Tab-separated table of C-alpha atoms and ligand atoms in Angstrom:
chain	number	residue	atom	x	y	z
A	1	MET	CA	23.496	-57.678	-73.106
A	2	LYS	CA	20.539	-59.957	-71.700
A	3	ILE	CA	21.640	-61.590	-68.313
A	4	ALA	CA	21.182	-65.488	-68.247
A	5	ALA	CA	17.791	-66.756	-67.719
A	6	GLY	CA	16.881	-66.922	-64.094
A	7	TRP	CA	19.153	-63.952	-63.152
A	8	THR	CA	18.805	-60.291	-62.639
A	9	LEU	CA	21.483	-57.700	-61.597
A	10	ARG	CA	19.675	-55.555	-58.923
A	11	CYS	CA	21.018	-52.229	-57.387
A	12	ILE	CA	21.809	-52.352	-53.239
A	13	ASP	CA	20.915	-48.523	-53.046
A	14	CYS	CA	17.685	-48.322	-54.805
A	15	GLY	CA	16.388	-51.596	-56.014
A	16	ALA	CA	16.541	-51.258	-59.758
A	17	VAL	CA	16.396	-54.556	-61.603
A	18	PHE	CA	18.358	-55.146	-64.761
A	19	GLU	CA	17.494	-57.700	-66.893
A	20	SER	CA	20.932	-56.854	-69.274
A	21	ASP	CA	23.897	-55.092	-68.184
A	22	PRO	CA	23.865	-51.338	-67.695
A	23	PRO	CA	27.103	-49.486	-68.910
A	24	GLY	CA	29.372	-49.535	-67.037
A	25	TYR	CA	28.240	-52.855	-64.612
A	26	THR	CA	26.731	-49.903	-62.117
A	27	CYS	CA	22.918	-48.866	-61.771
A	28	SER	CA	21.754	-46.930	-64.515
A	29	ARG	CA	19.463	-45.068	-62.157
A	30	CYS	CA	21.600	-44.106	-59.439
A	31	SER	CA	25.136	-45.424	-59.758
A	32	GLY	CA	24.850	-47.817	-56.966
A	33	LEU	CA	26.131	-51.369	-56.917
A	34	LEU	CA	25.058	-54.026	-58.743
A	35	GLU	CA	24.183	-57.518	-57.409
A	36	ALA	CA	23.291	-60.785	-59.180
A	37	VAL	CA	20.359	-62.310	-58.060
A	38	ARG	CA	18.758	-65.571	-58.807
A	39	GLU	CA	15.050	-66.095	-59.129
A	40	GLY	CA	13.771	-69.624	-58.373
A	41	GLY	CA	14.068	-72.535	-55.801
A	42	ALA	CA	15.854	-74.942	-53.897
A	43	LEU	CA	19.100	-76.292	-54.505
A	44	SER	CA	20.204	-79.782	-53.211
A	45	ARG	CA	23.798	-80.772	-52.187
A	46	THR	CA	24.333	-82.386	-55.441
A	47	ASP	CA	23.043	-80.079	-57.529
A	48	LEU	CA	26.026	-77.676	-56.510
A	49	PHE	CA	28.338	-80.537	-55.574
A	50	GLY	CA	30.379	-82.976	-57.023
A	51	LYS	CA	29.818	-81.674	-60.921
A	52	PRO	CA	32.483	-81.595	-63.706
A	53	GLY	CA	33.662	-78.641	-64.957
A	54	GLU	CA	36.964	-76.455	-65.413
A	55	GLY	CA	37.994	-74.507	-62.096
A	56	ILE	CA	35.311	-72.915	-60.379
A	57	TRP	CA	32.779	-73.764	-63.439
A	58	ARG	CA	32.020	-76.446	-61.614
A	59	PHE	CA	29.657	-74.545	-59.489
A	60	ARG	CA	27.817	-73.451	-62.710
A	61	ALA	CA	24.606	-73.794	-60.954
A	62	LEU	CA	24.986	-70.737	-58.914
A	63	LEU	CA	26.866	-69.138	-61.491
A	64	PRO	CA	24.722	-66.470	-64.027
A	65	PHE	CA	25.079	-68.100	-67.175
A	66	ASP	CA	23.565	-70.267	-69.572
A	67	ALA	CA	24.631	-73.780	-69.618
A	68	ASP	CA	26.440	-73.615	-73.301
A	69	VAL	CA	28.636	-70.421	-72.616
A	70	ARG	CA	32.178	-71.893	-72.742
A	71	PRO	CA	34.400	-70.310	-69.999
A	72	VAL	CA	37.904	-68.406	-69.998
A	73	SER	CA	39.018	-70.586	-67.574
A	74	LEU	CA	42.826	-71.309	-65.936
A	75	ASP	CA	41.488	-73.930	-63.909
A	76	GLU	CA	41.279	-71.504	-60.822
A	77	GLY	CA	39.944	-72.477	-57.622
A	78	ARG	CA	40.442	-75.736	-56.022
A	79	THR	CA	42.569	-74.372	-53.677
A	80	PRO	CA	43.854	-75.887	-50.227
A	81	LEU	CA	42.676	-75.508	-46.993
A	82	ILE	CA	45.153	-76.592	-44.950
A	83	ARG	CA	44.727	-77.171	-40.935
A	84	ALA	CA	47.201	-74.678	-39.342
A	85	VAL	CA	48.347	-77.182	-36.456
A	86	ASN	CA	51.769	-75.582	-35.584
A	87	ILE	CA	50.415	-72.345	-34.927
A	88	SER	CA	46.979	-73.324	-33.161
A	89	LYS	CA	48.340	-73.155	-29.790
A	90	THR	CA	50.745	-69.966	-30.193
A	91	LEU	CA	47.006	-68.078	-31.486
A	92	GLY	CA	45.128	-70.021	-29.041
A	93	VAL	CA	42.630	-71.549	-31.757
A	94	ARG	CA	42.597	-74.663	-31.972
A	95	ASN	CA	40.354	-75.492	-34.689
A	96	LEU	CA	42.460	-73.204	-37.051
A	97	HIS	CA	42.336	-73.523	-40.801
A	98	VAL	CA	44.215	-71.832	-43.953
A	99	LYS	CA	42.393	-71.539	-47.174
A	100	ASN	CA	45.785	-71.121	-49.511
A	101	GLU	CA	44.322	-68.821	-51.842
A	102	GLY	CA	48.108	-67.668	-53.225
A	103	GLN	CA	47.928	-71.120	-55.231
A	104	ASN	CA	45.556	-70.074	-57.610
A	105	PRO	CA	46.686	-69.497	-61.518
A	106	THR	CA	48.247	-66.171	-60.947
A	107	GLY	CA	48.680	-66.465	-57.060
A	108	SER	CA	45.488	-64.682	-55.578
A	109	PHE	CA	41.984	-65.207	-55.385
A	110	LYS	CA	41.499	-62.419	-57.752
A	111	ASP	CA	41.453	-65.415	-60.677
A	112	ARG	CA	38.354	-66.817	-58.946
A	113	GLY	CA	36.137	-63.624	-60.186
A	114	MET	CA	38.034	-62.969	-63.026
A	115	THR	CA	37.206	-66.230	-65.067
A	116	VAL	CA	33.693	-64.693	-64.466
A	117	SER	CA	34.195	-61.104	-65.352
A	118	VAL	CA	36.359	-61.977	-68.205
A	119	THR	CA	34.129	-64.607	-69.825
A	120	ARG	CA	31.261	-62.338	-69.417
A	121	ALA	CA	32.856	-59.385	-71.198
A	122	MET	CA	33.998	-62.034	-74.392
A	123	GLN	CA	30.047	-62.783	-74.433
A	124	ALA	CA	29.858	-58.918	-75.167
A	125	GLY	CA	32.439	-58.502	-77.516
A	126	VAL	CA	34.751	-56.795	-75.564
A	127	ARG	CA	38.076	-55.748	-77.131
A	128	VAL	CA	40.061	-54.314	-73.962
A	129	LEU	CA	39.741	-55.362	-70.384
A	130	ILE	CA	41.082	-52.522	-68.252
A	131	CYS	CA	41.273	-52.046	-64.365
A	132	ALA	CA	43.081	-49.947	-61.385
A	133	SER	CA	44.598	-52.135	-59.145
A	134	THR	CA	47.383	-52.463	-56.505
A	135	GLY	CA	48.656	-55.492	-58.187
A	136	ASN	CA	46.890	-58.352	-58.281
A	137	THR	CA	43.739	-57.522	-60.146
A	138	SER	CA	46.200	-56.509	-62.727
A	139	ALA	CA	48.185	-59.805	-62.869
A	140	SER	CA	44.988	-61.982	-62.790
A	141	MET	CA	43.086	-59.380	-65.117
A	142	SER	CA	46.085	-59.756	-67.533
A	143	ALA	CA	46.657	-63.530	-67.536
A	144	TYR	CA	42.919	-64.147	-68.561
A	145	ALA	CA	42.957	-61.050	-71.306
A	146	ALA	CA	45.911	-63.330	-72.536
A	147	ARG	CA	43.763	-66.522	-72.516
A	148	ALA	CA	40.502	-64.756	-74.077
A	149	GLY	CA	43.022	-63.144	-76.878
A	150	VAL	CA	41.971	-59.419	-75.994
A	151	ARG	CA	44.229	-56.755	-74.780
A	152	ALA	CA	44.893	-55.465	-71.239
A	153	ALA	CA	45.362	-52.352	-69.967
A	154	ILE	CA	46.274	-52.010	-66.013
A	155	ILE	CA	46.222	-48.613	-64.081
A	156	VAL	CA	47.972	-48.629	-60.914
A	157	PRO	CA	49.219	-46.057	-58.247
A	158	SER	CA	52.413	-43.797	-58.409
A	159	GLY	CA	53.775	-45.387	-54.845
A	160	LYS	CA	55.057	-48.366	-54.155
A	161	VAL	CA	53.068	-51.689	-55.967
A	162	ALA	CA	54.506	-54.923	-55.223
A	163	ALA	CA	57.450	-55.596	-58.296
A	164	GLY	CA	56.245	-59.444	-58.748
A	165	LYS	CA	52.798	-58.549	-59.523
A	166	MET	CA	53.831	-55.865	-62.225
A	167	VAL	CA	56.647	-58.647	-63.296
A	168	GLN	CA	53.321	-60.641	-63.687
A	169	ALA	CA	51.421	-58.145	-65.781
A	170	THR	CA	54.449	-57.400	-68.171
A	171	ALA	CA	54.674	-61.332	-68.832
A	172	TYR	CA	51.302	-61.759	-69.794
A	173	GLY	CA	51.581	-59.037	-72.129
A	174	ALA	CA	49.470	-55.666	-70.433
A	175	THR	CA	49.880	-52.470	-70.994
A	176	ILE	CA	50.579	-50.429	-67.626
A	177	ILE	CA	49.524	-46.992	-67.215
A	178	ARG	CA	50.549	-44.967	-63.836
A	179	VAL	CA	48.585	-42.688	-62.614
A	180	ASP	CA	50.093	-39.725	-60.194
A	181	GLY	CA	48.236	-40.729	-57.197
A	182	SER	CA	46.727	-43.266	-55.058
A	183	PHE	CA	44.800	-46.563	-56.246
A	184	ASP	CA	41.710	-44.629	-55.288
A	185	ASP	CA	42.908	-41.808	-57.438
A	186	ALA	CA	43.316	-44.670	-60.161
A	187	LEU	CA	40.116	-46.307	-59.401
A	188	SER	CA	38.250	-43.134	-59.670
A	189	MET	CA	39.545	-41.798	-62.710
A	190	LEU	CA	38.814	-44.741	-64.434
A	191	LEU	CA	35.447	-45.164	-63.231
A	192	GLY	CA	34.735	-41.923	-64.415
A	193	THR	CA	36.168	-42.405	-67.969
A	194	ILE	CA	34.734	-46.168	-68.580
A	195	SER	CA	31.628	-45.756	-69.610
A	196	GLY	CA	31.907	-43.239	-72.632
A	197	LEU	CA	34.668	-45.815	-74.254
A	198	PRO	CA	33.122	-48.498	-76.473
A	199	GLY	CA	35.112	-51.923	-76.406
A	200	PHE	CA	36.243	-51.530	-73.195
A	201	SER	CA	35.255	-53.226	-69.872
A	202	GLY	CA	36.231	-52.315	-66.169
A	203	MET	CA	37.503	-55.750	-64.709
A	204	ASN	CA	37.374	-53.950	-61.122
A	205	SER	CA	35.074	-55.394	-58.309
A	206	VAL	CA	32.529	-53.135	-58.735
A	207	ASN	CA	32.086	-55.653	-61.689
A	208	PRO	CA	29.204	-57.584	-59.701
A	209	TYR	CA	30.262	-61.036	-62.353
A	210	ARG	CA	33.967	-60.773	-60.329
A	211	LEU	CA	31.831	-61.130	-56.902
A	212	GLU	CA	30.241	-64.131	-58.394
A	213	GLY	CA	33.476	-65.773	-58.941
A	214	GLN	CA	34.734	-65.024	-55.975
A	215	LYS	CA	31.826	-66.027	-54.030
A	216	THR	CA	32.814	-69.777	-54.719
A	217	THR	CA	35.412	-69.769	-51.964
A	218	ALA	CA	32.801	-70.032	-49.758
A	219	PHE	CA	31.477	-73.334	-51.726
A	220	GLU	CA	34.761	-74.627	-51.199
A	221	VAL	CA	35.374	-74.176	-47.498
A	222	TYR	CA	32.200	-75.579	-47.150
A	223	GLU	CA	33.094	-78.635	-48.906
A	224	GLN	CA	36.454	-78.722	-47.651
A	225	LEU	CA	35.146	-78.779	-44.074
A	226	GLY	CA	32.978	-81.747	-44.612
A	227	PHE	CA	29.648	-80.088	-45.939
A	228	SER	CA	30.004	-77.992	-43.078
A	229	VAL	CA	30.246	-73.793	-42.646
A	230	PRO	CA	32.761	-72.422	-40.207
A	231	ASP	CA	32.399	-70.421	-37.395
A	232	TYR	CA	34.135	-67.784	-38.537
A	233	VAL	CA	35.828	-66.782	-41.644
A	234	VAL	CA	38.861	-64.068	-41.288
A	235	LEU	CA	40.659	-61.850	-44.463
A	236	PRO	CA	42.282	-58.868	-45.334
A	237	VAL	CA	39.573	-56.070	-46.218
A	238	GLY	CA	40.878	-53.515	-48.981
A	239	ASN	CA	38.586	-52.341	-51.833
A	240	ALA	CA	35.998	-54.606	-50.047
A	241	GLY	CA	34.994	-56.700	-52.868
A	242	ASN	CA	36.095	-60.467	-51.413
A	243	ILE	CA	34.553	-60.054	-47.875
A	244	SER	CA	30.950	-59.214	-49.810
A	245	ALA	CA	31.644	-62.076	-52.008
A	246	ILE	CA	32.354	-64.665	-49.637
A	247	TRP	CA	29.480	-63.587	-47.408
A	248	LYS	CA	27.073	-63.685	-50.592
A	249	GLY	CA	28.418	-67.224	-51.126
A	250	PHE	CA	27.736	-68.552	-47.889
A	251	LYS	CA	24.317	-66.723	-47.769
A	252	GLU	CA	23.424	-68.247	-50.980
A	253	LEU	CA	23.973	-71.735	-49.658
A	254	ARG	CA	21.520	-70.833	-46.487
A	255	ALA	CA	18.810	-69.381	-49.144
A	256	PHE	CA	18.982	-72.221	-51.537
A	257	GLY	CA	18.432	-74.518	-48.927
A	258	ILE	CA	21.857	-76.497	-48.723
A	259	THR	CA	22.841	-75.357	-45.202
A	260	GLU	CA	21.236	-73.556	-42.285
A	261	LYS	CA	24.031	-71.993	-40.565
A	262	LEU	CA	26.278	-69.047	-41.467
A	263	PRO	CA	29.788	-67.645	-40.579
A	264	ARG	CA	30.604	-64.639	-38.799
A	265	MET	CA	32.647	-62.340	-41.134
A	266	VAL	CA	35.755	-60.783	-39.483
A	267	GLY	CA	37.564	-58.644	-41.741
A	268	VAL	CA	40.686	-57.036	-41.024
A	269	GLN	CA	42.273	-53.871	-42.222
A	270	ALA	CA	46.037	-52.121	-41.508
A	271	ASP	CA	46.067	-49.347	-39.065
A	272	GLY	CA	46.968	-47.220	-41.928
A	273	ALA	CA	44.266	-48.047	-44.226
A	274	SER	CA	41.074	-48.739	-42.064
A	275	PRO	CA	38.236	-46.722	-43.281
A	276	ILE	CA	35.796	-49.849	-43.127
A	277	ALA	CA	36.864	-50.560	-39.386
A	278	SER	CA	36.483	-46.980	-38.604
A	279	ALA	CA	32.788	-46.777	-39.435
A	280	PHE	CA	32.049	-50.281	-38.280
A	281	TRP	CA	32.958	-49.314	-35.342
A	282	ARG	CA	31.226	-45.787	-35.169
A	283	GLY	CA	28.072	-47.766	-35.825
A	284	SER	CA	27.628	-45.976	-38.959
A	285	ASP	CA	26.782	-47.013	-42.610
A	286	VAL	CA	28.679	-44.038	-44.025
A	287	ILE	CA	32.289	-44.626	-44.798
A	288	THR	CA	34.787	-41.857	-44.029
A	289	PRO	CA	37.513	-41.947	-46.789
A	290	VAL	CA	40.983	-42.164	-45.511
A	291	GLN	CA	43.154	-39.721	-47.461
A	292	ASN	CA	46.620	-41.017	-46.861
A	293	PRO	CA	46.352	-44.467	-46.516
A	294	ASN	CA	49.644	-46.017	-45.666
A	295	THR	CA	50.848	-49.833	-44.795
A	296	ILE	CA	53.501	-52.428	-45.783
A	297	ALA	CA	50.715	-54.407	-47.082
A	298	SER	CA	50.351	-52.784	-50.462
A	299	ALA	CA	47.264	-54.898	-51.740
A	300	ILE	CA	45.475	-53.381	-48.896
A	301	ARG	CA	46.430	-49.860	-49.239
A	302	ILE	CA	43.302	-48.188	-49.876
A	303	GLY	CA	41.250	-45.482	-48.175
A	304	ARG	CA	37.821	-45.024	-50.513
A	305	PRO	CA	36.852	-48.939	-50.918
A	306	ALA	CA	34.459	-49.188	-53.704
A	307	SER	CA	32.627	-52.100	-51.956
A	308	GLY	CA	32.712	-50.732	-48.574
A	309	LYS	CA	28.945	-50.565	-48.312
A	310	LYS	CA	28.317	-54.254	-49.469
A	311	ALA	CA	30.880	-55.140	-46.604
A	312	LEU	CA	29.342	-53.074	-44.127
A	313	ALA	CA	26.112	-54.854	-44.854
A	314	ALA	CA	28.213	-58.515	-44.488
A	315	LEU	CA	29.520	-57.696	-41.352
A	316	ASN	CA	26.513	-56.243	-39.881
A	317	GLU	CA	24.616	-58.980	-41.116
A	318	SER	CA	26.853	-61.730	-40.157
A	319	ASN	CA	27.176	-60.739	-36.360
A	320	GLY	CA	31.558	-60.077	-37.316
A	321	MET	CA	33.638	-57.208	-36.735
A	322	VAL	CA	36.570	-55.776	-38.336
A	323	LEU	CA	39.725	-55.574	-36.740
A	324	THR	CA	42.964	-53.157	-37.448
A	325	VAL	CA	46.297	-54.438	-37.342
A	326	THR	CA	49.887	-52.727	-37.628
A	327	ASP	CA	52.748	-53.094	-39.917
A	328	GLU	CA	54.879	-54.805	-37.209
A	329	GLU	CA	51.985	-57.106	-36.550
A	330	ILE	CA	51.478	-58.278	-39.894
A	331	THR	CA	55.287	-58.578	-40.261
A	332	ALA	CA	55.412	-61.066	-37.478
A	333	ALA	CA	52.558	-62.802	-38.919
A	334	ARG	CA	53.813	-63.458	-42.266
A	335	ARG	CA	56.987	-64.928	-40.603
A	336	LEU	CA	55.104	-66.877	-38.248
A	337	LEU	CA	52.607	-68.684	-41.046
A	338	SER	CA	55.706	-69.260	-43.085
A	339	SER	CA	58.242	-70.394	-40.773
A	340	LYS	CA	55.806	-72.424	-38.640
A	341	GLU	CA	53.170	-73.912	-41.469
A	342	GLY	CA	55.269	-73.571	-44.618
A	343	ILE	CA	52.669	-71.212	-46.081
A	344	PHE	CA	54.284	-68.028	-47.623
A	345	VAL	CA	51.903	-65.493	-48.452
A	346	GLU	CA	52.411	-61.693	-49.194
A	347	PRO	CA	51.696	-58.926	-46.502
A	348	ALA	CA	47.999	-58.185	-46.786
A	349	SER	CA	47.431	-62.112	-46.368
A	350	ALA	CA	49.019	-62.019	-43.176
A	351	ALA	CA	46.561	-59.451	-41.697
A	352	PRO	CA	44.260	-62.452	-40.778
A	353	ILE	CA	46.613	-64.209	-38.858
A	354	ALA	CA	48.035	-60.918	-36.806
A	355	ALA	CA	44.437	-60.565	-35.851
A	356	LEU	CA	43.948	-63.921	-34.297
A	357	VAL	CA	47.147	-63.111	-32.270
A	358	GLU	CA	45.010	-60.306	-30.541
A	359	ILE	CA	41.523	-62.137	-30.538
A	360	GLY	CA	42.350	-66.034	-31.214
A	361	ALA	CA	42.261	-66.665	-27.310
A	362	ARG	CA	39.107	-65.024	-26.590
A	363	LEU	CA	37.091	-66.584	-29.408
A	364	GLU	CA	35.021	-70.006	-28.191
A	365	LYS	CA	37.024	-72.744	-27.188
A	366	ASP	CA	36.034	-75.041	-29.949
A	367	ALA	CA	35.220	-72.512	-33.290
A	368	VAL	CA	36.039	-73.591	-36.368
A	369	VAL	CA	38.390	-70.762	-38.014
A	370	VAL	CA	38.944	-70.419	-41.686
A	371	CYS	CA	41.286	-67.540	-42.272
A	372	VAL	CA	41.916	-66.724	-46.391
A	373	ALA	CA	45.281	-66.455	-47.397
A	374	THR	CA	44.721	-63.955	-50.052
A	375	GLY	CA	47.965	-63.732	-52.182
A	376	ASN	CA	51.275	-65.801	-52.689
A	377	GLY	CA	54.248	-64.370	-50.639
A	378	LEU	CA	56.436	-64.779	-53.993
A	379	LYS	CA	54.514	-61.506	-55.417
A	380	ASP	CA	55.959	-59.378	-52.837
A	381	GLN	CA	59.841	-60.178	-52.254
A	382	GLU	CA	61.338	-56.634	-51.711
A	383	THR	CA	59.296	-56.716	-48.026
A	384	ILE	CA	61.814	-59.732	-47.053
A	385	GLU	CA	64.831	-58.407	-45.995
A	386	ILE	CA	67.207	-61.096	-46.896
A	387	ASN	CA	71.265	-61.244	-46.293
A	388	ILE	CA	72.802	-63.486	-48.887
A	389	ASP	CA	76.173	-61.578	-48.567
A	390	GLY	CA	76.106	-62.097	-45.007
A	391	THR	CA	75.764	-66.211	-45.586
A	392	PRO	CA	78.444	-68.581	-45.137
A	393	LEU	CA	80.203	-69.107	-48.491
A	394	VAL	CA	81.905	-72.604	-49.404
A	395	ALA	CA	85.206	-72.872	-51.450
A	396	ASP	CA	85.250	-77.203	-51.668
A	397	ARG	CA	84.110	-80.273	-50.077
A	398	SER	CA	86.065	-80.085	-47.138
A	399	GLY	CA	85.031	-76.558	-46.120
A	400	LEU	CA	81.045	-77.751	-46.789
A	401	THR	CA	81.640	-80.354	-44.352
A	402	ASP	CA	83.465	-78.849	-41.992
A	403	LEU	CA	80.550	-75.724	-41.776
A	404	LEU	CA	77.747	-78.692	-41.518
A	405	GLU	CA	79.877	-80.389	-38.553
A	406	ARG	CA	79.849	-77.205	-36.552
A	407	LEU	CA	76.320	-76.530	-37.933
A	408	ALA	CA	75.365	-79.957	-36.376
A	409	THR	CA	76.969	-79.467	-32.759
A	410	GLN	CA	76.060	-76.022	-32.551
A	411	SER	CA	72.240	-77.129	-33.311
A	412	LEU	CA	71.690	-74.884	-35.480
A	413	VAL	CA	69.940	-76.780	-37.814
A	414	ARG	CA	66.596	-76.224	-36.718
A	415	ALA	CA	64.086	-79.447	-35.681
B	1	F0G	N1	44.460	-59.547	-50.255
B	1	F0G	C1	45.218	-59.378	-51.265
B	1	F0G	C2	46.481	-60.418	-51.578
B	1	F0G	C3	44.665	-58.498	-52.433
B	1	F0G	O1	45.397	-58.103	-53.725
B	1	F0G	C4	43.502	-57.749	-52.342
B	1	F0G	C5	42.820	-56.849	-53.163
B	1	F0G	C6	42.500	-58.029	-50.842
B	1	F0G	C7	43.279	-58.699	-50.063
B	1	F0G	C8	42.033	-57.238	-50.567
B	1	F0G	O2	40.708	-57.915	-51.036
B	1	F0G	O3	39.928	-55.436	-51.992
B	1	F0G	O4	37.966	-57.435	-52.393
B	1	F0G	O5	39.053	-56.127	-50.160
B	1	F0G	N2	43.532	-56.098	-54.315
B	1	F0G	C9	42.908	-55.620	-55.018
B	1	F0G	C10	43.749	-55.279	-56.229
B	1	F0G	C11	42.612	-54.064	-54.633
B	1	F0G	O6	43.805	-54.062	-57.300
B	1	F0G	O7	44.815	-56.470	-56.608
B	1	F0G	P1	39.358	-56.460	-51.279
């Protein structure tokens, strides 16, 4: 199907240019990743900001769609940017902000991309949406498929996937398929099958339309900082689509004359699943897959990142870096963010805070730092230990009064 006027898809490897979507949304010459490119001149700030539109569709000036296209939207985006005043001292970062993507319709940043890729699939008359996923992509895709009135099939690894995400996919009516293997196995199986299946459309982030939606995080951060670009954007990296998308968003703000500055992108991976960190610190553009990726942060338990090449470009072009953190550091950072700031995230989303524990104090003193909290904590409840049986049980009002009096005198009620 023809791409919107003024836009093409370009292969990041061989440079081939497409005016229609190739099958499977990958380069039909070399199988490389595609990127949406807008031709044309500068935009003013008012061309992009302050426009009406459902969810991220208010940024239509930089989305590859003709003006008359009706989006499949759940009013995604417009998530809060919260100044993290309580933990900034601990982290040694004075000017720290958390972009709370867990407040999206299905509780993760994936909704920004899914509204765009699903809208595109509906234009093409697709009947089944399909993805491989560590959980959030499937929850999001299933919701947008329900909204669009088409079927959803999700392929998940046989290892542990956060139950909350499977509950979501089930509620939205998706068909769940398990692959005897990892996320990487699931994705490569899907990509090897999908292009031969008429009526199906793949919704993983190799689909360049996904990244077009996800780049709007950059636009919102810029807007919420009072039309100012942060110094650092810190985010978890798994399949590597999001870091590529957010970097593209900031680059477009500059390319079309809205800003001059660019942020430095800081990716964070789990120790046991860090193929991009290894390549980056080796100074190599070849990513060696991690065979058995392992981390408590199941969302980023990925050893063969599909968008690894785009992510390395984002890291190098932005003069950024990629750090690794342990599961213990992730768990401690998750607790810090929820107990001190009231922001409850899933394990992967705490990785940036864990990284700042390490490097926060070494950044420039007045650096403006934005951490992207990618997913809601309620999705991944089994990684938090609770002990309901061990909590006090009262039988009547006097028992309650007694207990509360004791709590007050023991100063157990935290200030
Ligand atoms: N944070 C969360 C909560 C995620 O769900 C993911 C990816 C990431 C970070 C990493 O983003 O892949 O763009 O580098 N989840 C995917 C999924 C892989 O299937 O839901 P990325």
